Amino acid sequence: MGTILELRNVKRYFGIRSGGWMGGGGEKPLKAVDGASFSIASGSSFGVAGESGSGKSTMGKLILRLDRPTGGAIEFEGRDIGKLDAEGDAWYRTRVQAVFQDASGSLDPRMRISAIVAEPLEIHARTGPNRLGKIEIREKVEDMLAQVGLPKRVMDNYPHELSGGQKQRVAIARAMILEPTMLVLDEPVSALDVSIRAQVLNLLSDFQDRYGLTYLMISHDLATLGHVSSQLAVMYLGRIVEIGGTEDIYARALHPYTKALFRAMPLPDPNRKKSAPSLRGEIGSALDIPKGCRFCPRCDEAMPVCSDVDPELVDVGAGRRVACHLMSGPQFTKATHQRGSSE
Amino acid sequence: MTQASLLSVEDLRTYCYTRAGVVKAVDGVSFALERGDSLGLVGESGSGKSMTCNSILRLLPRPAARTVGGRVLWEGRDLLTLPEREMRRVRGREIGMILQDPLMSLNPVFTIGNQVGEPFRLRGAAKGRSDLREKVLDVLRQVHIPSPEARLSQYPFEFSGGMRQRTVAAIALAGSPGLLIADEPTTSLDVTIQDQFLRLLRELQEKTGMALILVTHDLGIVAETCNKVAVMYAGKIVEFGDVRQVLTSPSHPYTEALLKALPVPGTRQRRLYQIPGEPPNLLDPPAGCAFEPRCHRAMQACRNARPPIKKLSDGRQAACLALEAREVR
């Protein structure tokens, strides 16, 4: 399996005018994504977890070319997507497609379902050698709707006539119609009811088996990500704090933030005892990032070094990287043990 | 159900009258709550869980929705027949309510101190300004708002989502209600903030003995917060019982399927169990059991009539013919 997507130190800062009137104040950077590096293997599923404000959706937008990074580079199938010309852009959009959380918001209420699903084809297959005729487009749309499990009769419906689950199936059909190699899924099932969620997740996994698709799934829901993804990155205030094999992370989370996320996850097991206290405080502001570790103000295991030095994302073996001083070097490991035994 | 229950809902029916026809949003719901109980009301969107809560407090969107039958006995009085003047004393003072979106329940142009103080002022519960201030600070401390003195003069937009929801809880608690109805109170919150908020609810319950009705679609939240659970489907309670019993060995096929459809963290199954189809259209519900078209245990008899909810041998209640058949055997 080769690499399909690679991010190298990707940054997205937004300039925010701070204070002052009539342009009197200075510019302050809001660091939405602050140096993300990872690669995704072709045909795999990569999960990005984090709370609101962690930068996960901004990262999705950067990958979709809906926004441009202010630093670093994103490479897709060996090409730097920051340096695509108009033709390259059209190529990229046939290769990478997106499904968002709110299907009602992403489907035009005045278009019929058939037109919504056909639109990408009409844009991308209108010219050139792959030109499709009206009949061919209609056949493709019918076939795709069948593949996502929608009856033929919905073609003439409008989005408001469909249920939430059906609308999300339409969004998936529209994303799949160009036969892309990668889908960016931003909270694709969060708005759906539990009984519908499983249907959509199964549909996505069928598509992956059938077409060897690569998925990048962004979600706050660790249970869903654990089910879908083989690799997982946990983000906090613009940084990846832990990244590795999903099963390994579930078996033994290393970063204190990842551990806290797992503790906070509600499980339908009435016998589970929650003894550890919940994570205190709230996610900080991306305008005012702490000097040391970003998680330090909320961390139970913080040491003096944490408020001074920003930890690097370091390899801790078995393909896992963690940005935490507890993980870097024997002197810190010893300190943890002492702390642990005194509690 | 005994008369001694704190809250006893009996055969509650609330219908919505739409241009397309009548929707039986709440169709014969009965349950009872005791002091200190916390009931999880679970179900998918449209199952009638919010309508049940709004019917109890008589906060229905009129004239579209009307409670057409049943009784809501609160400390012996039927809330459905109470004059509006008296009902107003029940709302907020005896029964508190928290809604899903905290920003919608707070007024953007009044300070936090003003809004949290309102229930005290309306009741005339404070003796002068400084007493009111003390009372407001006290409830803000109860819901763990950091440095409440500095927060009194701030506006809702200056609060984070978690703090706003805790402020709404503070307002609901200001009347020291005997029952708190929380309708999806954590849906707009992050998991770590949700965890903080649910712990706060449990803590307040332990301290005051207040009963709780928690509306949610998340069985995980129910497992962590509640001692009783009612599973709703298409306007009816299909299973009711002790949380431990219902979640570890569900008896109704719908509860069973809901639990099976959840991804199990840490185990990467290739496919999830999926419930076929979609919830029924309530304008034209099936003649028999509403879950029958999606049910893996459906029998011929299920298509004829909606099964009534019945007590099972282990004390819980369920509405399922297949189950009754098994019980008899």
XYZ file of C-alpha atoms in Angstrom:
672
model
C 0.000 0.000 0.000
C 1.478 3.275 -1.105
C 0.934 6.655 0.405
C -1.974 8.556 -1.114
C -1.920 11.700 1.008
C 0.882 13.312 2.923
C 0.819 16.404 5.128
C 4.114 18.031 6.007
C 4.062 20.574 8.804
C 0.779 22.042 7.575
C -0.264 25.297 9.218
C -3.303 27.494 8.909
C -3.155 30.782 10.754
C -5.923 33.325 10.498
C -5.119 36.998 10.971
C -7.392 38.480 13.589
C -7.328 42.206 14.282
C -6.896 42.637 17.990
C -8.254 45.683 19.722
C -7.890 49.194 18.431
C -10.406 51.085 16.395
C -10.269 51.876 12.659
C -7.335 49.551 12.107
C -5.467 50.856 15.114
C -4.733 47.469 16.683
C -2.179 44.908 15.619
C -2.776 41.554 13.935
C -2.793 38.487 16.099
C -2.596 35.018 14.560
C -5.319 32.489 15.333
C -3.495 29.185 14.992
C -6.272 26.853 13.817
C -3.879 24.183 12.563
C -0.356 24.512 13.884
C 2.013 22.079 12.217
C 0.290 18.825 11.239
C 2.324 16.033 9.668
C 1.040 12.587 8.778
C 0.503 10.329 5.830
C -2.407 8.139 4.813
C -1.923 4.790 3.096
C -3.924 4.201 -0.042
C -7.080 2.190 0.660
C -7.001 2.730 4.402
C -9.207 4.691 6.792
C -7.703 7.492 8.784
C -9.573 9.018 11.701
C -9.131 12.498 13.145
C -10.568 12.984 16.637
C -10.912 16.157 18.646
C -13.304 18.548 20.325
C -14.683 21.716 18.815
C -11.838 24.169 18.428
C -9.231 21.469 17.932
C -8.717 22.387 14.276
C -9.954 19.097 12.845
C -12.484 20.621 10.454
C -10.042 23.313 9.299
C -7.645 20.507 8.465
C -10.368 18.766 6.470
C -10.962 21.963 4.512
C -7.249 22.326 3.771
C -7.153 18.790 2.437
C -10.250 19.469 0.323
C -8.626 22.629 -1.069
C -11.547 24.647 0.260
C -8.928 26.664 2.101
C -5.187 27.106 1.692
C -2.519 26.424 4.285
C -0.368 29.336 5.415
C 2.575 26.975 5.845
C 3.726 23.469 4.964
C 2.661 21.288 2.070
C -0.027 18.729 1.247
C 0.823 16.094 -1.321
C -1.806 13.911 -2.975
C -0.715 11.027 -5.204
C 2.717 12.639 -5.360
C 1.520 16.083 -6.451
C 1.704 19.184 -4.274
C -1.918 20.337 -4.156
C -0.826 23.870 -3.333
C 0.699 24.164 -6.784
C -2.090 22.939 -9.026
C -3.115 24.859 -12.133
C -6.750 25.008 -13.295
C -6.450 21.625 -14.964
C -4.781 20.182 -11.874
C -7.573 21.580 -9.767
C -10.193 19.839 -11.900
C -8.184 16.624 -11.635
C -7.992 16.938 -7.861
C -11.725 17.443 -7.520
C -12.477 14.267 -9.402
C -10.090 12.357 -7.120
C -11.099 13.743 -3.714
C -14.691 14.278 -2.660
C -16.421 15.190 0.573
C -19.407 14.259 2.721
C -20.378 16.651 5.504
C -22.417 16.341 8.687
C -25.478 18.274 7.713
C -26.919 16.708 4.581
C -29.832 19.155 4.458
C -27.378 22.035 4.374
C -25.244 20.542 1.642
C -28.062 19.648 -0.758
C -29.620 22.453 -2.798
C -33.297 22.555 -1.737
C -34.403 23.641 -5.206
C -32.758 20.813 -7.106
C -34.210 17.377 -7.691
C -32.197 14.432 -6.356
C -31.314 13.324 -9.900
C -29.876 16.781 -10.683
C -27.926 16.907 -7.425
C -26.235 13.578 -8.072
C -25.661 14.368 -11.760
C -24.124 17.795 -11.179
C -20.507 16.690 -10.609
C -20.673 14.586 -13.771
C -22.040 17.496 -15.753
C -19.228 19.712 -14.568
C -16.350 17.295 -14.949
C -17.462 15.146 -17.848
C -18.841 17.982 -19.962
C -15.692 18.449 -21.944
C -12.773 16.382 -23.182
C -12.559 12.782 -24.274
C -14.696 11.536 -21.341
C -17.706 13.550 -22.455
C -20.937 11.917 -21.411
C -24.316 12.225 -23.057
C -27.572 12.889 -21.244
C -28.620 9.256 -21.320
C -25.286 8.031 -20.038
C -25.410 10.503 -17.175
C -28.910 9.383 -16.246
C -27.830 5.742 -16.281
C -24.881 6.518 -14.045
C -27.059 8.416 -11.604
C -29.572 5.555 -11.457
C -26.798 3.071 -10.869
C -25.239 5.179 -8.113
C -28.559 5.695 -6.327
C -29.064 1.931 -6.411
C -25.604 1.434 -4.949
C -26.375 3.708 -1.990
C -29.615 1.840 -1.441
C -32.149 4.424 -2.615
C -35.167 3.473 -4.719
C -35.347 4.832 -8.259
C -38.411 6.914 -7.465
C -36.444 9.381 -5.283
C -34.810 10.784 -8.435
C -37.686 13.189 -8.935
C -37.949 14.139 -5.264
C -36.589 17.246 -3.620
C -34.298 17.007 -0.567
C -37.017 18.063 1.897
C -39.074 15.039 0.919
C -36.384 12.650 2.152
C -35.449 11.559 5.671
C -32.110 12.462 7.245
C -30.622 9.055 6.477
C -31.800 9.201 2.859
C -30.338 12.693 2.414
C -26.975 11.484 3.693
C -27.166 8.636 1.155
C -27.742 11.230 -1.580
C -24.684 13.177 -0.371
C -22.642 9.972 -0.549
C -23.976 9.205 -4.046
C -22.982 12.688 -5.205
C -19.509 12.257 -3.742
C -19.082 8.820 -5.333
C -20.417 9.580 -8.809
C -17.017 10.778 -10.098
C -15.379 7.578 -8.829
C -12.932 9.373 -6.548
C -10.056 7.630 -4.786
C -10.485 9.427 -1.502
C -13.401 10.719 0.553
C -13.117 13.300 3.316
C -15.934 12.550 5.755
C -16.552 15.344 8.257
C -18.884 14.013 10.990
C -20.865 11.995 8.415
C -23.154 10.232 10.905
C -23.281 12.600 13.885
C -26.653 14.061 12.942
C -28.263 10.682 12.296
C -30.306 8.513 14.641
C -28.619 5.424 16.036
C -30.595 2.962 13.919
C -29.701 4.894 10.740
C -26.069 5.483 11.730
C -25.200 1.793 11.456
C -26.756 1.648 7.967
C -24.642 4.559 6.712
C -21.431 3.264 8.302
C -22.018 -0.136 6.699
C -22.648 1.527 3.346
C -19.331 3.381 3.617
C -17.495 0.201 4.490
C -19.087 -1.591 1.507
C -17.874 1.161 -0.824
C -14.387 0.880 0.586
C -14.334 -2.877 0.000
C -15.717 -2.512 -3.513
C -13.580 0.348 -4.790
C -10.514 0.370 -2.537
C -11.375 3.900 -1.398
C -9.315 5.858 1.091
C -11.245 7.565 3.889
C -10.311 10.491 6.065
C -12.980 10.646 8.742
C -13.238 13.616 11.080
C -15.340 13.121 14.198
C -15.678 13.905 17.865
C -17.110 10.436 18.430
C -14.403 7.985 19.408
C -16.723 4.994 19.172
C -17.490 5.688 15.510
C -13.859 6.436 14.674
C -12.765 3.260 16.439
C -15.134 1.302 14.275
C -14.152 2.913 10.993
C -10.493 3.853 11.083
C -7.283 1.850 11.180
C -5.108 4.881 11.979
C -6.102 7.613 14.391
C -4.859 11.143 15.078
C -6.049 13.016 18.170
C -5.964 16.808 17.845
C -5.928 19.453 20.547
C -5.804 23.216 19.892
C -4.371 22.887 16.410
C -1.822 20.177 17.180
C -1.808 16.444 16.780
C -1.085 15.188 20.298
C -1.235 11.457 19.599
C -1.230 9.425 16.410
C -0.983 5.716 15.725
C -2.871 2.492 15.052
C -6.487 2.865 16.240
C -6.576 -0.482 18.034
C -3.301 0.261 19.838
C -4.571 3.639 20.980
C -7.832 2.106 22.214
C -5.889 -0.599 24.045
C -3.512 1.878 25.652
C -3.847 5.613 25.173
C -0.623 7.417 26.057
C -1.342 11.134 25.930
C -3.228 12.437 29.001
C -5.726 14.163 26.696
C -6.482 10.972 24.785
C -6.946 9.181 28.096
C -9.334 11.909 29.265
C -11.347 11.622 26.037
C -11.779 7.896 26.564
C -12.782 8.457 30.179
C -15.419 10.985 29.123
C -16.895 8.741 26.424
C -20.301 7.489 27.583
C -20.634 3.725 27.208
C -23.928 1.834 27.342
C -22.579 -0.337 30.144
C -24.368 0.329 33.430
C -21.740 -1.678 35.309
C -18.849 0.564 34.298
C -17.590 2.503 37.268
C -16.301 5.966 36.608
C -13.857 6.578 39.394
C -11.414 9.008 37.834
C -12.561 12.612 37.885
C -13.579 14.230 34.632
C -11.232 16.490 32.736
C -11.280 19.935 34.278
C -11.596 23.236 32.450
C -12.281 23.794 28.800
C -10.310 23.889 25.569
C -8.306 27.128 25.401
C -8.398 29.789 22.733
C -6.420 29.336 19.553
C -5.673 33.069 19.790
C -3.882 32.676 23.071
C -2.004 29.405 23.077
C -0.084 28.567 26.276
C 3.699 28.866 26.098
C 4.471 25.257 27.005
C 2.247 22.289 26.284
C -1.182 23.359 25.063
C -2.904 20.805 27.232
C -0.930 21.670 30.366
C -3.615 23.915 31.977
C -6.062 20.979 32.032
C -3.603 18.130 32.568
C -3.611 16.029 35.758
C -0.119 14.747 35.118
C 1.526 18.092 34.368
C 5.115 18.589 35.522
C 7.082 21.848 35.893
C 8.615 21.418 32.413
C 5.153 21.282 30.792
C 4.335 24.932 31.301
C 7.664 26.008 29.765
C 8.505 23.727 26.877
C 6.168 22.812 24.026
C 6.530 19.022 23.616
C 7.470 17.634 20.203
C 5.520 14.819 18.598
C 7.999 11.981 19.207
C 8.058 8.386 18.056
C 7.463 6.049 20.994
C 7.678 2.843 18.965
C 5.154 0.611 17.189
C 4.217 3.431 14.807
C 2.906 5.629 17.605
C 3.840 9.281 18.030
C 2.932 11.278 21.128
C 3.483 14.927 22.004
C 3.938 14.718 25.763
C 6.867 15.246 28.116
C 5.844 12.112 30.014
C 6.900 10.115 26.998
C 10.171 11.750 26.134
C 13.220 10.301 27.791
C 13.995 8.228 30.897
C 14.290 11.165 33.285
C 10.628 11.969 32.687
C 9.489 8.384 32.838
C 11.029 8.116 36.295
C 9.279 11.260 37.419
C 5.935 9.808 36.375
C 6.511 6.661 38.392
C 7.242 8.638 41.505
C 4.164 10.712 40.971
C 2.076 7.648 40.329
C 3.160 5.864 43.525
C 2.566 8.842 45.758
C -1.095 9.061 44.743
C -48.732 2.568 40.094
C -49.253 3.845 43.602
C -50.671 7.238 44.494
C -47.597 7.888 46.596
C -45.340 8.380 43.568
C -43.710 11.795 43.170
C -44.763 11.908 39.541
C -47.122 9.506 37.916
C -47.948 9.801 34.238
C -50.964 7.746 33.257
C -52.006 6.978 29.705
C -50.809 10.365 28.434
C -51.937 11.172 24.902
C -50.788 14.208 22.965
C -51.794 14.565 19.348
C -50.578 17.016 16.734
C -53.113 18.333 14.284
C -51.436 19.021 10.958
C -52.796 19.819 7.533
C -51.834 16.325 6.441
C -53.635 14.636 9.315
C -53.398 13.746 12.977
C -50.063 12.606 14.393
C -50.265 10.676 17.626
C -46.988 12.056 18.971
C -47.555 10.684 22.466
C -49.851 7.699 22.346
C -50.656 6.314 25.769
C -47.495 6.833 27.825
C -47.441 5.753 31.482
C -44.628 5.762 34.017
C -43.973 6.684 37.620
C -41.048 8.376 39.333
C -40.035 8.474 42.978
C -37.895 11.018 44.801
C -34.240 10.744 43.769
C -35.065 8.676 40.681
C -33.460 9.533 37.409
C -35.297 8.365 34.353
C -33.635 8.197 30.953
C -36.168 8.781 28.188
C -34.558 7.376 25.046
C -35.710 7.183 21.493
C -34.996 8.393 17.999
C -36.092 11.747 16.654
C -39.852 11.802 16.357
C -40.411 9.058 18.914
C -42.268 11.461 21.201
C -39.779 11.904 24.034
C -39.674 15.713 23.934
C -43.438 15.886 23.416
C -43.904 13.768 26.542
C -41.856 16.266 28.581
C -43.582 19.274 27.083
C -46.955 17.690 27.807
C -46.032 17.223 31.480
C -45.211 20.932 31.779
C -48.021 21.969 29.432
C -45.601 23.747 27.134
C -47.020 22.447 23.872
C -47.039 24.463 20.678
C -50.708 25.390 20.586
C -53.007 25.006 18.799
C -51.089 22.467 16.692
C -50.535 20.062 19.579
C -53.033 19.149 22.284
C -53.043 16.703 25.138
C -56.222 14.761 24.553
C -56.111 12.239 27.343
C -54.430 10.862 30.415
C -53.324 12.209 33.770
C -50.098 13.703 35.074
C -50.164 13.331 38.833
C -47.597 15.522 40.554
C -47.650 15.170 44.323
C -51.253 14.089 44.081
C -52.513 16.886 41.792
C -53.353 16.370 38.138
C -51.248 18.932 36.262
C -53.396 18.602 33.157
C -56.465 20.061 34.863
C -54.701 22.696 36.970
C -55.656 26.321 36.225
C -52.919 28.127 34.295
C -52.250 30.429 37.283
C -51.365 27.462 39.468
C -49.502 25.718 36.674
C -47.210 28.738 36.501
C -46.253 28.148 40.121
C -45.390 24.533 39.305
C -43.142 25.407 36.379
C -39.706 26.453 37.532
C -40.545 26.208 41.215
C -41.616 22.599 41.546
C -40.495 21.253 38.194
C -37.443 22.771 36.497
C -36.497 22.414 32.861
C -33.303 22.556 30.806
C -33.407 22.570 27.022
C -30.933 21.418 24.421
C -29.507 24.685 23.194
C -28.364 26.849 26.108
C -27.878 29.894 23.903
C -31.537 29.790 22.923
C -32.667 29.679 26.538
C -30.599 32.677 27.622
C -31.522 36.223 26.688
C -28.575 37.841 24.894
C -29.277 41.369 26.148
C -29.475 40.691 29.888
C -26.555 39.950 32.176
C -26.032 36.506 33.655
C -26.659 37.898 37.140
C -29.970 39.389 36.054
C -31.179 36.164 34.440
C -30.132 33.856 37.253
C -31.736 36.267 39.709
C -35.066 36.341 37.864
C -36.629 33.242 39.455
C -35.769 34.617 42.924
C -37.239 38.023 42.086
C -40.417 36.554 40.629
C -40.980 34.527 43.756
C -40.047 37.375 46.031
C -37.588 34.978 47.605
C -34.866 37.541 48.247
C -34.853 40.162 50.974
C -33.186 43.098 49.287
C -30.408 43.465 46.728
C -27.549 42.061 48.729
C -29.545 38.966 49.667
C -30.467 38.429 46.018
C -26.822 38.756 45.041
C -25.847 36.175 47.653
C -28.516 33.765 46.429
C -27.429 34.139 42.797
C -23.771 33.633 43.708
C -24.761 30.587 45.710
C -26.491 28.788 42.798
C -23.682 29.762 40.416
C -21.251 28.161 42.851
C -23.445 25.059 43.015
C -23.036 24.580 39.261
C -19.288 25.294 39.485
C -19.070 28.562 37.576
C -15.522 29.750 38.306
C -15.201 33.177 40.034
C -18.961 33.875 39.939
C -18.531 37.385 41.388
C -16.774 38.493 38.216
C -19.273 36.672 36.005
C -22.443 38.345 37.301
C -22.149 41.364 35.062
C -21.196 39.411 31.938
C -23.482 38.539 29.035
C -24.211 35.060 27.595
C -21.924 35.615 24.586
C -18.983 35.922 26.952
C -19.604 32.401 28.250
C -18.451 29.151 26.644
C -21.024 26.501 25.687
C -20.376 24.452 28.817
C -20.677 27.474 31.088
C -23.892 28.595 29.385
C -25.453 25.207 29.957
C -24.390 25.326 33.612
C -25.969 28.778 33.859
C -29.220 27.386 32.468
C -28.989 24.630 35.076
C -28.449 27.304 37.743
C -31.653 29.055 36.651
C -33.551 25.770 36.718
C -32.197 24.999 40.183
C -32.928 28.448 41.584
C -36.434 27.334 42.515
C -35.120 24.161 44.231
C -37.409 21.991 42.111
C -38.382 18.478 43.156
C -38.041 17.337 39.555
C -35.743 18.497 36.802
C -36.602 17.758 33.190
C -33.523 17.970 30.971
C -34.197 17.645 27.244
C -30.969 16.611 25.473
C -28.962 18.950 27.714
C -25.544 17.916 26.410
C -26.112 17.488 22.674
C -24.348 20.729 21.801
C -21.444 20.088 24.187
C -18.087 18.357 23.673
C -17.582 14.965 25.303
C -15.326 16.203 28.092
C -17.724 19.072 28.839
C -20.671 16.670 28.604
C -18.960 14.456 31.161
C -18.539 17.437 33.508
C -22.196 18.396 33.096
C -23.584 14.909 33.687
C -21.465 14.579 36.820
C -22.850 17.911 37.971
C -26.420 16.643 37.491
C -25.676 13.506 39.524
C -23.993 15.524 42.238
C -26.952 17.920 42.520
C -29.353 15.004 42.651
C -27.421 13.356 45.449
C -27.353 16.606 47.383
C -31.024 17.533 47.021
C -32.848 14.261 46.343
C -34.322 15.884 43.245
C -35.799 13.542 40.627
C -34.602 13.798 37.038
C -36.039 13.058 33.612
C -33.214 13.036 31.100
C -34.215 12.969 27.446
C -31.474 11.621 25.197
C -30.828 9.425 22.199
C -27.554 8.204 23.695
C -27.777 4.949 25.648
C -24.288 5.624 27.003
C -25.512 8.764 28.773
C -28.434 6.804 30.228
C -26.118 4.089 31.528
C -24.007 6.661 33.317
C -26.659 8.957 34.682
C -29.944 7.117 35.214
C -31.371 4.351 37.365
C -34.486 3.840 35.257
C -34.957 3.899 31.518
C -37.950 4.217 29.196
C -37.377 3.377 25.549
C -39.814 5.119 23.235
C -40.772 4.229 19.683
C -43.447 5.922 17.597
C -45.175 7.629 20.511
C -45.219 4.688 22.909
C -42.940 3.345 25.610
C -41.861 -0.075 24.348
C -39.664 -0.996 27.302
C -39.403 0.383 30.814
C -37.293 -0.793 33.695
C -34.164 -0.679 35.760
C -31.190 0.606 33.732
C -28.980 -2.327 34.624
C -31.634 -4.818 33.579
C -32.650 -3.126 30.360
C -29.177 -2.314 29.061
C -27.503 -5.591 29.971
C -30.354 -7.852 28.855
C -32.828 -5.917 26.721
C -36.153 -7.650 26.245
C -37.880 -5.617 23.518
C -36.472 -6.343 20.047
C -36.081 -2.586 19.420
C -33.964 -2.026 22.540
C -31.983 -5.119 21.650
C -31.361 -3.879 18.090
C -30.421 -0.367 19.272
C -27.749 -1.773 21.564
C -26.452 -4.132 18.920
C -26.178 -1.326 16.332
C -23.685 0.618 18.472
C -20.038 0.319 17.542
C -18.082 -1.348 20.333
C -15.012 0.778 20.995
C -11.717 -0.956 20.478
C -13.096 -3.841 18.449
C -13.051 -3.138 14.777
C -15.888 -5.221 13.403
C -16.187 -5.078 9.663
C -19.947 -4.561 9.713
C -22.306 -3.243 12.328
C -25.627 -4.844 13.075
C -28.132 -2.667 11.253
C -31.825 -2.201 11.854
C -33.463 -2.344 8.425
C -35.728 0.431 7.207
C -36.647 3.668 8.895
C -39.020 4.719 11.701
C -42.641 4.747 10.553
C -44.433 7.768 9.208
C -46.667 8.761 12.109
C -49.268 10.228 9.767
C -49.868 6.723 8.547
C -48.568 4.313 11.180
C -48.714 0.536 10.720
C -51.929 -1.045 11.987
C -50.064 -3.437 14.252
C -46.889 -2.995 16.258
C -45.058 0.105 14.970
C -41.728 -1.699 15.024
C -43.021 -4.808 13.236
C -41.773 -3.833 9.726
C -38.189 -3.590 11.066
C -38.350 -6.341 13.672
C -36.354 -9.551 13.490
C -38.778 -11.336 15.796
C -41.977 -10.262 14.051
C -44.807 -12.790 13.851
C -48.052 -12.788 11.927
C -49.991 -11.603 14.995
C -47.787 -8.487 15.295
C -49.441 -6.969 12.243
C -52.924 -6.960 13.713
C -52.780 -4.758 16.791
C -50.313 -2.658 18.736
C -49.269 -4.723 21.729
C -50.016 -3.198 25.137
C -47.164 -2.673 27.599
C -47.116 -5.508 30.141
C -45.183 -6.351 33.237
C -42.707 -9.194 32.702
C -41.792 -11.787 35.301
C -38.573 -9.921 36.171
C -40.406 -6.690 37.056
C -39.763 -4.593 33.990
C -42.357 -3.690 31.382
C -42.324 -4.291 27.662
C -44.749 -4.048 24.774
C -44.107 -7.025 22.524
C -46.183 -10.002 21.476
C -43.184 -12.167 20.665
C -41.950 -11.572 24.166
C -45.277 -12.481 25.726
C -45.266 -15.678 23.727
C -41.835 -16.547 25.108
C -42.849 -15.659 28.657
C -45.851 -17.952 28.537
C -43.704 -20.835 27.413
